Amino acid sequence: MIKKITACSTIFFLVAAPVLMLAQTAINPYKYSVRKKIECTHGAVVSAHPLASQVGVQILKKGGNAFDAAIATQLALAVVYPGAGNIGGGGFTVAHLANGKNIAIDFREKAPGNANRDMYLDANGNVQTNLSQNGTLSTGVPGTIAGLFAESKYGKLPFKELIQPAIDLAEKGYVISEREARTLNEYQKDFMKYNSVTPVFVKKGGWKTGDTLVQKELAKTLIRIRDNGAKGFYEGETADLIVNEMKRSKGIITHEDLKNYQAIERDAVVFNYKRDYTIVTMPLPSSGGVLLPQMMKMIENQPLKSFGFESVKAVHLMTEVERLSYADRAKYLGDKDFVKVPVKTLTSDEYVAERMKLYNPDKAGNSKDIQSGIIQKESEETTHLNVYDNEGNCISITTTLNGEYGSATVVGGAGFLLNNEMDDFSIKPGVPNMYGAVGGEANAIAANKRMLSSMTPSVVLKNEKPYLIVGTPGGTTITTSVFQTIVDIIEFDMSPEDAVNAPKFHHQWLPDILFVEKDFPMNVREELQKMGYQIKQREAIGRTEVIKISDGKIIAVGDKRGDDTAEGF
Ligand code: GLY
């Protein structure tokens, strides 16, 4: 194959510091740059951080496949992107193998064995979101390490080679970006409040761009995982350190919870869109596995293309579709190992057609009138990465701590942040969580249950061949961003970079508000308001990563909204 690399939009944001190469990787953690797009032919990685993407590509160059590269990238993110990259959280992996097999790995956190339905209610039944969103009582049993080992079954290289770059980055440190310095500074008070052992993230006088972050304790934890496998996390010294942290901070995760944690390989959700496309995505506990098929089916027979990208008609249709689907999410969706979820019905053509009868092309819907369908009888800091390798394997992984820096608690002596994923349950049915999402009984807390998620890692095939690998962080906006990105490329013939960077919008049934990014066109906003929409401008929606494979060319794009970086060769 001819080697072709075209790099665009490369932004150098770091000043040179003493150069010290990572022993194994020849990656310079003291001088690196953001690359927003790459065109290549062998393989590509796109993730939330330049160093993590470089680590992934290095693994591909060493002969690793997409799984190997994804594992190394995920582990590197746990070091260089502490706000969301993690070993103390959980996530989902969706993959389409070169041999045609689809894979879905669920390493979502789960409620500890001592969790109960009303654990975040006070004596008067009022919700205590300070407990569900901060500190270790908000922490679900972490799944990330179990997920990595479940992925490694499909890899080719020894795990110890995949984890070594992360160990080196933690041990020797890396320089932080402007963004990382800013967010670390924003969370200084939280780090002090929610930790009894002062973590490395606390810095007197605050952080500045180009400071070096060294994480020795995290490096030791990673070494235990390298040397002992998953047991290096779920048992032994790391488990002891987690449980000791729980004891200090009133958390409830036990040794038993950790030892019993299992990642689960599930059947991927696979559905067709129009004649040429097949979409592979994550099943429950990802709400994306229900909402994405619903939304795509709802638009399938509509003349969306003729409406034009971000036209009033197109945004109206897509918003109503989002509203209808999120109404169902609130009522029906939860961990199907615990509650009965009518997935087949919710995603059937008949049900979807029936729901579309509520769509009025001339008028905004009203969430008071639009309830869930009747059937007989999920700070948005998550992170996404995509890898495509030269064998034709596609992998799409979204992983999360839930809020930025999760619970803000770092396991004393172990150096990693714990998630605050318990807030993704409906802590009281009908009461909105931190994303304003309302959930019902189906997503109530129960011991060992997985909380509903919005993470929607996806692969799109065109004529049965890999075409798009897509996903994003963004809490409840994840599914709508994945939906819009796929639609923008498939229906509006947009380039992956335009689809990723175009202004996004979001509706989630309740609150009955159409959220738009600041560059969403003003004239469209005004027309939509005339139709009855209440519109609110909000901060950036997601950080979408896309790899497009077409005519032997790989185009990888990282979202403009962060330090996201595409690398390839
Ligand atoms: N914590 C965000 C999600 O899983 O949807």
mmCIF file of C-alpha atoms in Angstrom, residues 11-299:
data_model
loop_
_atom_site.group_PDB
_atom_site.id
_atom_site.type_symbol
_atom_site.label_atom_id
_atom_site.label_comp_id
_atom_site.label_asym_id
_atom_site.label_seq_id
_atom_site.Cartn_x
_atom_site.Cartn_y
_atom_site.Cartn_z
ATOM 1 C CA ILE A 11 -2.267 23.319 16.273
ATOM 2 C CA PHE A 12 0.936 23.432 18.342
ATOM 3 C CA PHE A 13 -0.090 24.681 21.748
ATOM 4 C CA LEU A 14 2.777 23.653 23.956
ATOM 5 C CA VAL A 15 6.099 25.278 24.480
ATOM 6 C CA ALA A 16 9.140 23.038 24.255
ATOM 7 C CA ALA A 17 10.356 21.703 27.582
ATOM 8 C CA PRO A 18 13.324 19.400 28.243
ATOM 9 C CA VAL A 19 12.833 16.544 25.786
ATOM 10 C CA LEU A 20 12.701 13.098 27.308
ATOM 11 C CA MET A 21 11.383 10.288 25.194
ATOM 12 C CA LEU A 22 9.211 7.588 26.730
ATOM 13 C CA ALA A 23 11.380 4.510 26.935
ATOM 14 C CA GLN A 24 9.212 2.231 24.868
ATOM 15 C CA THR A 25 7.225 4.553 22.684
ATOM 16 C CA ALA A 26 9.443 7.305 21.242
ATOM 17 C CA ILE A 27 6.590 9.668 22.067
ATOM 18 C CA ASN A 28 7.587 13.018 23.516
ATOM 19 C CA PRO A 29 5.213 13.808 26.394
ATOM 20 C CA TYR A 30 6.790 17.257 26.840
ATOM 21 C CA LYS A 31 6.108 18.502 23.361
ATOM 22 C CA TYR A 32 3.147 17.407 21.361
ATOM 23 C CA SER A 33 0.450 18.922 19.213
ATOM 24 C CA VAL A 34 -3.218 18.627 18.415
ATOM 25 C CA ARG A 35 -3.994 17.277 14.967
ATOM 26 C CA LYS A 36 -7.597 17.553 13.949
ATOM 27 C CA LYS A 37 -7.606 15.487 10.793
ATOM 28 C CA ILE A 38 -5.522 12.873 9.117
ATOM 29 C CA GLU A 39 -5.913 11.018 5.847
ATOM 30 C CA CYS A 40 -3.992 7.786 5.605
ATOM 31 C CA THR A 41 -4.198 4.236 4.346
ATOM 32 C CA HIS A 42 -2.898 1.848 7.030
ATOM 33 C CA GLY A 43 -4.676 2.615 10.275
ATOM 34 C CA ALA A 44 -5.907 5.496 12.425
ATOM 35 C CA VAL A 45 -6.757 6.404 15.999
ATOM 36 C CA VAL A 46 -8.796 9.366 17.155
ATOM 37 C CA SER A 47 -9.175 10.188 20.855
ATOM 38 C CA ALA A 48 -9.549 13.079 23.277
ATOM 39 C CA HIS A 49 -5.784 13.616 23.732
ATOM 40 C CA PRO A 50 -2.807 13.856 21.323
ATOM 41 C CA LEU A 51 -0.563 11.616 23.449
ATOM 42 C CA ALA A 52 -3.187 8.913 23.734
ATOM 43 C CA SER A 53 -3.779 8.919 19.967
ATOM 44 C CA GLN A 54 -0.004 8.749 19.382
ATOM 45 C CA VAL A 55 0.251 5.779 21.749
ATOM 46 C CA GLY A 56 -2.489 3.980 19.825
ATOM 47 C CA VAL A 57 -0.857 4.534 16.462
ATOM 48 C CA GLN A 58 2.478 3.378 17.839
ATOM 49 C CA ILE A 59 0.836 0.101 18.796
ATOM 50 C CA LEU A 60 -0.650 -0.264 15.312
ATOM 51 C CA LYS A 61 2.811 0.342 13.823
ATOM 52 C CA LYS A 62 4.230 -2.355 16.098
ATOM 53 C CA GLY A 63 1.836 -4.872 14.554
ATOM 54 C CA GLY A 64 -1.010 -4.596 17.036
ATOM 55 C CA ASN A 65 -4.569 -4.651 15.772
ATOM 56 C CA ALA A 66 -7.414 -2.209 16.510
ATOM 57 C CA PHE A 67 -8.119 -3.849 19.884
ATOM 58 C CA ASP A 68 -4.481 -3.589 20.974
ATOM 59 C CA ALA A 69 -4.360 0.055 19.915
ATOM 60 C CA ALA A 70 -7.675 0.811 21.626
ATOM 61 C CA ILE A 71 -6.520 -0.763 24.899
ATOM 62 C CA ALA A 72 -3.246 1.214 24.873
ATOM 63 C CA THR A 73 -5.121 4.422 23.967
ATOM 64 C CA GLN A 74 -7.684 3.913 26.725
ATOM 65 C CA LEU A 75 -4.948 3.307 29.306
ATOM 66 C CA ALA A 76 -2.999 6.361 28.129
ATOM 67 C CA LEU A 77 -6.176 8.461 28.404
ATOM 68 C CA ALA A 78 -6.491 7.345 32.035
ATOM 69 C CA VAL A 79 -3.181 9.150 32.614
ATOM 70 C CA VAL A 80 -3.194 12.146 30.266
ATOM 71 C CA TYR A 81 -6.888 12.951 30.412
ATOM 72 C CA PRO A 82 -7.811 12.538 34.080
ATOM 73 C CA GLY A 83 -11.127 14.398 33.694
ATOM 74 C CA ALA A 84 -12.682 11.464 31.872
ATOM 75 C CA GLY A 85 -10.096 8.912 30.738
ATOM 76 C CA ASN A 86 -10.117 6.439 33.558
ATOM 77 C CA ILE A 87 -9.523 3.166 35.274
ATOM 78 C CA GLY A 88 -12.058 4.071 37.997
ATOM 79 C CA GLY A 89 -15.074 4.305 35.704
ATOM 80 C CA GLY A 90 -16.718 2.205 33.032
ATOM 81 C CA GLY A 91 -17.897 2.164 29.448
ATOM 82 C CA PHE A 92 -18.866 0.303 26.333
ATOM 83 C CA THR A 93 -17.001 -1.137 23.358
ATOM 84 C CA VAL A 94 -18.572 -1.774 19.975
ATOM 85 C CA ALA A 95 -16.495 -3.428 17.293
ATOM 86 C CA HIS A 96 -16.945 -4.780 13.800
ATOM 87 C CA LEU A 97 -14.291 -7.305 12.915
ATOM 88 C CA ALA A 98 -12.737 -7.837 9.517
ATOM 89 C CA ASN A 99 -14.412 -11.264 9.483
ATOM 90 C CA GLY A 100 -17.854 -9.657 9.784
ATOM 91 C CA LYS A 101 -18.449 -10.416 13.465
ATOM 92 C CA ASN A 102 -19.964 -7.652 15.593
ATOM 93 C CA ILE A 103 -18.943 -7.301 19.231
ATOM 94 C CA ALA A 104 -20.427 -5.353 22.134
ATOM 95 C CA ILE A 105 -18.609 -5.325 25.489
ATOM 96 C CA ASP A 106 -20.422 -3.888 28.492
ATOM 97 C CA PHE A 107 -18.055 -2.704 31.236
ATOM 98 C CA ARG A 108 -20.545 -0.283 32.735
ATOM 99 C CA GLU A 109 -20.173 0.352 36.457
ATOM 100 C CA LYS A 110 -22.748 -1.295 38.678
ATOM 101 C CA ALA A 111 -24.381 -0.418 41.964
ATOM 102 C CA PRO A 112 -22.524 -1.840 44.967
ATOM 103 C CA GLY A 113 -24.124 -4.831 46.737
ATOM 104 C CA ASN A 114 -25.162 -2.585 49.640
ATOM 105 C CA ALA A 115 -26.866 -0.018 47.417
ATOM 106 C CA ASN A 116 -30.605 0.455 47.713
ATOM 107 C CA ARG A 117 -33.369 2.290 45.939
ATOM 108 C CA ASP A 118 -33.679 5.160 48.397
ATOM 109 C CA MET A 119 -30.025 5.613 49.329
ATOM 110 C CA TYR A 120 -29.949 9.251 48.168
ATOM 111 C CA LEU A 121 -33.204 10.335 49.852
ATOM 112 C CA ASP A 122 -33.302 12.150 53.181
ATOM 113 C CA ALA A 123 -35.791 11.396 55.974
ATOM 114 C CA ASN A 124 -38.420 13.471 54.144
ATOM 115 C CA GLY A 125 -37.919 11.667 50.849
ATOM 116 C CA ASN A 126 -36.036 14.572 49.270
ATOM 117 C CA VAL A 127 -33.171 13.837 46.899
ATOM 118 C CA GLN A 128 -29.638 14.558 48.086
ATOM 119 C CA THR A 129 -27.799 15.127 44.836
ATOM 120 C CA ASN A 130 -24.668 16.157 46.754
ATOM 121 C CA LEU A 131 -24.390 12.470 47.685
ATOM 122 C CA SER A 132 -25.267 10.993 44.295
ATOM 123 C CA GLN A 133 -22.869 13.337 42.461
ATOM 124 C CA ASN A 134 -19.841 13.794 44.748
ATOM 125 C CA GLY A 135 -17.614 11.706 46.954
ATOM 126 C CA THR A 136 -17.426 7.938 47.076
ATOM 127 C CA LEU A 137 -21.069 7.258 47.876
ATOM 128 C CA SER A 138 -21.692 8.329 44.270
ATOM 129 C CA THR A 139 -19.309 5.683 42.950
ATOM 130 C CA GLY A 140 -20.406 2.602 41.066
ATOM 131 C CA VAL A 141 -18.195 -0.487 41.038
ATOM 132 C CA PRO A 142 -15.644 0.343 38.315
ATOM 133 C CA GLY A 143 -15.700 -1.708 35.118
ATOM 134 C CA THR A 144 -12.926 -0.265 32.947
ATOM 135 C CA ILE A 145 -10.154 -2.740 33.810
ATOM 136 C CA ALA A 146 -12.465 -5.720 33.342
ATOM 137 C CA GLY A 147 -13.466 -4.181 29.995
ATOM 138 C CA LEU A 148 -9.862 -3.840 28.871
ATOM 139 C CA PHE A 149 -9.167 -7.480 29.608
ATOM 140 C CA ALA A 150 -12.361 -8.491 27.798
ATOM 141 C CA GLU A 151 -11.108 -6.502 24.783
ATOM 142 C CA SER A 152 -7.645 -8.051 24.993
ATOM 143 C CA LYS A 153 -9.127 -11.412 24.054
ATOM 144 C CA TYR A 154 -9.384 -9.994 20.514
ATOM 145 C CA GLY A 155 -5.936 -8.396 20.493
ATOM 146 C CA LYS A 156 -2.617 -9.785 19.294
ATOM 147 C CA LEU A 157 0.003 -8.173 21.545
ATOM 148 C CA PRO A 158 0.728 -9.011 25.192
ATOM 149 C CA PHE A 159 -1.176 -6.758 27.626
ATOM 150 C CA LYS A 160 2.064 -5.706 29.304
ATOM 151 C CA GLU A 161 3.161 -4.039 26.079
ATOM 152 C CA LEU A 162 -0.131 -2.184 25.821
ATOM 153 C CA ILE A 163 -0.075 -0.803 29.356
ATOM 154 C CA GLN A 164 3.609 0.237 29.377
ATOM 155 C CA PRO A 165 3.151 3.591 27.606
ATOM 156 C CA ALA A 166 0.550 4.564 30.245
ATOM 157 C CA ILE A 167 2.932 3.514 33.024
ATOM 158 C CA ASP A 168 5.701 5.625 31.466
ATOM 159 C CA LEU A 169 3.407 8.627 31.063
ATOM 160 C CA ALA A 170 2.290 8.380 34.699
ATOM 161 C CA GLU A 171 5.805 7.774 36.050
ATOM 162 C CA LYS A 172 7.713 10.359 34.034
ATOM 163 C CA GLY A 173 4.866 12.832 33.611
ATOM 164 C CA TYR A 174 3.595 14.856 30.688
ATOM 165 C CA VAL A 175 2.984 18.534 30.123
ATOM 166 C CA ILE A 176 -0.579 19.657 30.453
ATOM 167 C CA SER A 177 -2.526 21.607 27.874
ATOM 168 C CA GLU A 178 -4.258 24.937 28.417
ATOM 169 C CA ARG A 179 -7.548 23.073 28.677
ATOM 170 C CA GLU A 180 -6.277 20.624 31.277
ATOM 171 C CA ALA A 181 -4.739 23.442 33.359
ATOM 172 C CA ARG A 182 -8.050 25.316 33.260
ATOM 173 C CA THR A 183 -10.223 22.391 34.279
ATOM 174 C CA LEU A 184 -7.817 21.204 36.984
ATOM 175 C CA ASN A 185 -7.939 24.735 38.422
ATOM 176 C CA GLU A 186 -11.728 24.795 38.286
ATOM 177 C CA TYR A 187 -11.839 21.620 40.391
ATOM 178 C CA GLN A 188 -9.224 22.517 43.064
ATOM 179 C CA LYS A 189 -11.896 23.153 45.712
ATOM 180 C CA ASP A 190 -13.636 19.871 44.930
ATOM 181 C CA PHE A 191 -10.352 17.925 45.091
ATOM 182 C CA MET A 192 -9.693 19.398 48.517
ATOM 183 C CA LYS A 193 -13.228 18.818 49.734
ATOM 184 C CA TYR A 194 -13.665 15.235 48.606
ATOM 185 C CA ASN A 195 -10.246 13.779 49.493
ATOM 186 C CA SER A 196 -8.743 12.962 52.844
ATOM 187 C CA VAL A 197 -5.420 12.118 51.195
ATOM 188 C CA THR A 198 -4.345 15.118 49.083
ATOM 189 C CA PRO A 199 -4.176 14.018 45.444
ATOM 190 C CA VAL A 200 -1.548 15.057 42.875
ATOM 191 C CA PHE A 201 -4.187 17.143 41.140
ATOM 192 C CA VAL A 202 -4.059 19.724 43.946
ATOM 193 C CA LYS A 203 -1.428 22.379 43.262
ATOM 194 C CA LYS A 204 -0.698 25.385 45.406
ATOM 195 C CA GLY A 205 -0.964 28.487 43.269
ATOM 196 C CA GLY A 206 -2.825 26.565 40.553
ATOM 197 C CA TRP A 207 -1.851 24.858 37.316
ATOM 198 C CA LYS A 208 -0.615 26.532 34.179
ATOM 199 C CA THR A 209 -0.189 25.412 30.581
ATOM 200 C CA GLY A 210 3.043 23.475 30.175
ATOM 201 C CA ASP A 211 3.279 22.306 33.813
ATOM 202 C CA THR A 212 4.336 18.666 34.138
ATOM 203 C CA LEU A 213 1.880 16.304 35.804
ATOM 204 C CA VAL A 214 3.582 13.259 37.354
ATOM 205 C CA GLN A 215 1.366 10.498 38.808
ATOM 206 C CA LYS A 216 3.611 8.063 40.732
ATOM 207 C CA GLU A 217 0.822 6.330 42.629
ATOM 208 C CA LEU A 218 -1.171 5.816 39.469
ATOM 209 C CA ALA A 219 1.962 4.347 37.863
ATOM 210 C CA LYS A 220 2.218 1.829 40.727
ATOM 211 C CA THR A 221 -1.423 0.839 40.283
ATOM 212 C CA LEU A 222 -0.862 0.346 36.562
ATOM 213 C CA ILE A 223 2.225 -1.764 37.324
ATOM 214 C CA ARG A 224 0.121 -4.002 39.598
ATOM 215 C CA ILE A 225 -2.343 -4.432 36.721
ATOM 216 C CA ARG A 226 0.506 -5.150 34.310
ATOM 217 C CA ASP A 227 1.945 -7.781 36.633
ATOM 218 C CA ASN A 228 -1.257 -9.389 37.961
ATOM 219 C CA GLY A 229 -3.874 -8.795 35.257
ATOM 220 C CA ALA A 230 -7.415 -7.727 36.268
ATOM 221 C CA LYS A 231 -6.646 -9.055 39.760
ATOM 222 C CA GLY A 232 -4.112 -6.269 40.055
ATOM 223 C CA PHE A 233 -7.141 -3.956 40.253
ATOM 224 C CA TYR A 234 -10.021 -5.975 41.666
ATOM 225 C CA GLU A 235 -8.019 -7.836 44.301
ATOM 226 C CA GLY A 236 -4.887 -7.412 46.396
ATOM 227 C CA GLU A 237 -3.332 -4.026 47.150
ATOM 228 C CA THR A 238 -5.438 -1.924 44.764
ATOM 229 C CA ALA A 239 -8.679 -3.402 46.106
ATOM 230 C CA ASP A 240 -7.456 -2.785 49.672
ATOM 231 C CA LEU A 241 -6.702 0.843 48.803
ATOM 232 C CA ILE A 242 -10.171 1.292 47.250
ATOM 233 C CA VAL A 243 -11.926 -0.234 50.243
ATOM 234 C CA ASN A 244 -9.814 1.858 52.654
ATOM 235 C CA GLU A 245 -10.852 4.953 50.691
ATOM 236 C CA MET A 246 -14.474 3.868 51.079
ATOM 237 C CA LYS A 247 -14.017 3.535 54.832
ATOM 238 C CA ARG A 248 -12.493 7.023 55.116
ATOM 239 C CA SER A 249 -15.179 8.660 52.999
ATOM 240 C CA LYS A 250 -18.417 6.796 53.726
ATOM 241 C CA GLY A 251 -18.493 4.890 50.459
ATOM 242 C CA ILE A 252 -20.010 1.405 50.297
ATOM 243 C CA ILE A 253 -17.959 -0.567 47.754
ATOM 244 C CA THR A 254 -16.630 -3.766 49.313
ATOM 245 C CA HIS A 255 -13.915 -6.294 48.437
ATOM 246 C CA GLU A 256 -16.697 -8.621 47.365
ATOM 247 C CA ASP A 257 -18.154 -6.025 44.967
ATOM 248 C CA LEU A 258 -14.748 -5.616 43.345
ATOM 249 C CA LYS A 259 -13.953 -9.302 43.133
ATOM 250 C CA ASN A 260 -17.340 -10.099 41.618
ATOM 251 C CA TYR A 261 -17.274 -7.424 38.913
ATOM 252 C CA GLN A 262 -17.512 -8.885 35.421
ATOM 253 C CA ALA A 263 -17.539 -7.230 32.000
ATOM 254 C CA ILE A 264 -20.268 -8.751 29.837
ATOM 255 C CA GLU A 265 -20.140 -9.508 26.145
ATOM 256 C CA ARG A 266 -23.586 -8.760 24.780
ATOM 257 C CA ASP A 267 -25.218 -9.067 21.395
ATOM 258 C CA ALA A 268 -24.569 -5.853 19.501
ATOM 259 C CA VAL A 269 -27.617 -3.966 18.207
ATOM 260 C CA VAL A 270 -27.545 -4.225 14.426
ATOM 261 C CA PHE A 271 -30.106 -2.525 12.181
ATOM 262 C CA ASN A 272 -30.422 -1.392 8.596
ATOM 263 C CA TYR A 273 -30.914 2.156 7.397
ATOM 264 C CA LYS A 274 -32.220 2.512 3.888
ATOM 265 C CA ARG A 275 -30.801 0.040 1.447
ATOM 266 C CA ASP A 276 -27.076 0.539 1.817
ATOM 267 C CA TYR A 277 -26.374 1.063 5.480
ATOM 268 C CA THR A 278 -26.095 -1.189 8.516
ATOM 269 C CA ILE A 279 -25.589 0.391 11.906
ATOM 270 C CA VAL A 280 -23.918 -1.521 14.751
ATOM 271 C CA THR A 281 -24.336 -0.056 18.192
ATOM 272 C CA MET A 282 -24.454 -0.836 21.919
ATOM 273 C CA PRO A 283 -27.426 -2.529 23.583
ATOM 274 C CA LEU A 284 -28.813 -1.745 27.040
ATOM 275 C CA PRO A 285 -27.687 -0.578 29.521
ATOM 276 C CA SER A 286 -26.864 1.902 26.748
ATOM 277 C CA SER A 287 -30.020 3.806 25.897
ATOM 278 C CA GLY A 288 -28.340 4.431 22.515
ATOM 279 C CA GLY A 289 -29.155 0.858 21.482
ATOM 280 C CA VAL A 290 -32.844 1.717 21.626
ATOM 281 C CA LEU A 291 -32.862 5.435 20.805
ATOM 282 C CA LEU A 292 -30.526 5.388 17.796
ATOM 283 C CA PRO A 293 -32.556 2.752 15.897
ATOM 284 C CA GLN A 294 -35.783 4.521 16.884
ATOM 285 C CA MET A 295 -34.588 7.918 15.651
ATOM 286 C CA MET A 296 -33.050 6.580 12.431
ATOM 287 C CA LYS A 297 -36.244 4.688 11.635
ATOM 288 C CA MET A 298 -38.371 7.734 12.358
ATOM 289 C CA ILE A 299 -36.531 9.770 9.713
#
